[in-house]
Amino acid sequence: MEKGLVIALVGMGGTLFTLWILTIIMDILKKIFPYREEEESGGNRKERS
Amino acid sequence: MGEIILSSISALTAGIGALTIQNAVMIAVGCLLLYLGIKKGYEPLLLVPIGFGAILVNIPLADLMGQEGLLRQFYNFGIANEVFPCLIFIGIGAMTDFTPLLENPRILLLGAAGQFGIFLTFLIAIALGFDLLEALSIGIIGACDGPTSIYVTSKYAPHLLGAVSVAAYSYMALVPLIQPPIMRILTTKREKLIRMEYPSHKSVSKRTKLLFPIVVTLACCLIAPMGTPLMGMLMLGNLMRESGVVARLTKASENEIANIVTLLLGLAIGGTMEGNTFLKPQTLLVLALGLVAICLDTVTGVLFGKLMCFLTKGKINPLIGAAGISAYPMAARVVQTEGRRYDTNNWLLMHAMGANTGGQIGSVMAAAIMLSVFKGMGLG
């Protein structure tokens, strides 16, 4: 049970920590590449195969 | 002449004679799953092949799960080696739009809180006498994520695969029944009425959406490498979707590949529901614990939503915490419906969708972390 408790705590903490890191990464991405109307409308891609 | 007739008749009735009570019960269970899928519309894409697979495998002497049996081939081909869940994840990634999450990244934390039920159920399962590997496979039902549950269970407790899969998919379909009472109990009227702001203009660039799957893959897989097959495939599907340059592959992942794999996966899971191995008190316990896991996910998600509501001075409606599970998009729709019960002009859907896609990432991440921890402890 003790082992299980440690694993559960590591699991919860690890999941929360990793997703917190991801929120920071998302914020950074949004700051580096902000939405610009003209870029978004001009950037249509064609499929390559 | 008479001997030949007798032996022929005996051969033709051998199947009926060999039918055990367990087989009959499981055939009835298979029929029940078909009823739920066809008549009630509960996850029919999975429950129909699972139910039919359960019927087929319980036909005596057909030996469909024997070494040469058809269902055994499907099982070995895609479940024993964990290929099917990963292929399904490409399709899920291709179908998922992470924009609502990217518009409000902090909502991703609800996707973490929505997984705490996994860990709490893991502890309950250990207390009930399951070993660590079985307990993890049971707890992971709380991910509300079929492919992740199948991936983990086939790796650690294949003997529980039938029960875990049926629980995962059945409860996923029952989310609209399971979650609302918990949401109502845990939130006050004032909290239920909170309206969340929508950005006045688009805030997520194409480049951000394109880089998101790559960055998430790198970050998550470096932290928990054992989850790379799941996270990698999920994000590959999303990258294909957002890049827009491989529309054929994206379409195939969403449709043909996902459909074929779903069919074979369902049949193979049904194949694990053979009467003699499935009908045990342990199975009932697994089903009960699966329900506990999803309830606890909802509880922890909503409680975390309340915490975020408090920290943001009432800018977050705690109801969206219930969407922090992987059942996409059912959980988000439940939040929207609940929000509108108290205020018909309260539109929580996009925020709930953000939490719900966060739940998809969270469930894979929770599984990945547990797989990596188990590997590190030499258990996996």
XYZ file of C-alpha atoms in Angstrom, chain B residues 69 86 118 156 190 234 240 243 252 256 264 318 337 345:
14
model
C -8.849 -18.990 -34.064
C -2.061 3.655 -31.261
C -7.293 7.239 -11.877
C 0.011 -5.052 -17.644
C -23.732 31.325 -7.749
C -2.233 11.503 -31.036
C -1.512 16.169 -40.129
C -0.624 21.175 -41.576
C -7.937 8.143 -43.990
C -10.963 4.263 -43.050
C -11.150 -5.436 -35.344
C -16.314 25.294 -11.860
C -26.328 21.464 -20.788
C -27.861 32.336 -21.985
